[in-house]
Amino acid sequence: MHVFFALWDFTDDRLFKKTNDSDCTQYALMFPKTQPHHWAVGWILFEVSVFIAFTFLGLAVFKMPTDQMNAQAAAFLPT
């Protein structure tokens, strides 16, 4: 979800010219040697990498054998 916010924040600033600047534009004002689209690319890459890392972490932590998953699924909503 954070990835979508990063995309929306940047496109909202660039395409719709809202009065409130995006975070990327604010960083570009604080650090004038880096342009806003460079901040946007870095921010989006960071958010995608965090998403992938937590996906793999969740797969590693909540890994169960197939028969245990089937037993939980059968007890969850028996039909």
C-alpha positions as MATLAB code, in Angstrom:
seq = 'MHVFFALWDFTDDRLFKKTNDSDCTQYALMFPKTQPHHWAVGWILFEVSVFIAFTFLGLAVFKMPTDQMNAQAAAFLPT';
ca = [
       0.000    0.000    0.000;
       2.894    2.326    0.679;
       4.088    1.807   -2.878;
       0.779    3.096   -4.202;
       1.015    6.150   -1.931;
       4.500    6.909   -3.220;
       3.267    6.696   -6.804;
       0.159    8.768   -6.078;
       2.085   11.428   -4.179;
       4.528   11.944   -7.028;
       1.945   11.849   -9.832;
      -0.390   14.100   -7.875;
       2.355   16.692   -7.677;
       3.522   16.323  -11.285;
       0.291   15.803  -13.217;
      -2.351   17.655  -11.216;
      -0.170   20.495   -9.851;
      -1.726   20.512   -6.384;
      -0.885   23.281   -3.958;
       0.701   20.889   -1.465;
       4.025   19.627   -2.761;
       4.877   15.935   -2.688;
       7.473   14.528   -0.332;
       9.847   14.159   -3.270;
       9.583   17.853   -4.043;
      10.150   18.730   -0.383;
      13.304   16.592   -0.320;
      14.468   18.289   -3.515;
      14.017   21.656   -1.825;
      16.051   20.495    1.185;
      18.753   18.905   -0.989;
      18.839   20.938   -4.221;
      21.469   18.793   -5.992;
      18.967   15.938   -6.356;
      15.890   16.343   -8.563;
      12.396   15.305   -7.406;
      12.075   12.433   -9.860;
      15.291   10.925   -8.482;
      13.784   11.048   -4.996;
      10.608    9.450   -6.355;
      12.493    6.573   -7.981;
      14.483    5.975   -4.810;
      11.374    6.122   -2.650;
       9.445    3.710   -4.883;
      12.399    1.276   -5.035;
      12.696    1.400   -1.257;
       8.979    0.726   -0.792;
       9.007   -2.171   -3.283;
      12.044   -3.716   -1.579;
      10.385   -3.438    1.845;
       7.239   -5.072    0.445;
       9.218   -7.956   -1.049;
      11.265   -8.413    2.129;
       8.169   -8.601    4.356;
       6.473  -10.977    1.912;
       9.411  -13.391    2.122;
       9.583  -12.925    5.891;
       5.910  -13.816    6.187;
       6.379  -16.882    4.014;
       9.317  -18.023    6.127;
       7.679  -17.397    9.507;
       4.213  -18.779    8.772;
       5.285  -21.830    6.784;
       3.257  -24.979    7.594;
       3.180  -28.469    6.158;
       0.377  -29.215    3.710;
      -1.470  -31.631    6.002;
      -1.480  -29.103    8.849;
      -2.894  -26.403    6.531;
      -5.587  -28.823    5.324;
      -6.517  -29.656    8.937;
      -6.842  -25.966    9.802;
      -8.871  -25.310    6.666;
     -11.243  -28.177    7.453;
     -11.831  -26.902   10.987;
     -12.219  -23.251    9.968;
     -15.472  -23.419    7.972;
     -16.716  -26.966    7.849;
     -19.212  -27.530    5.058;
];
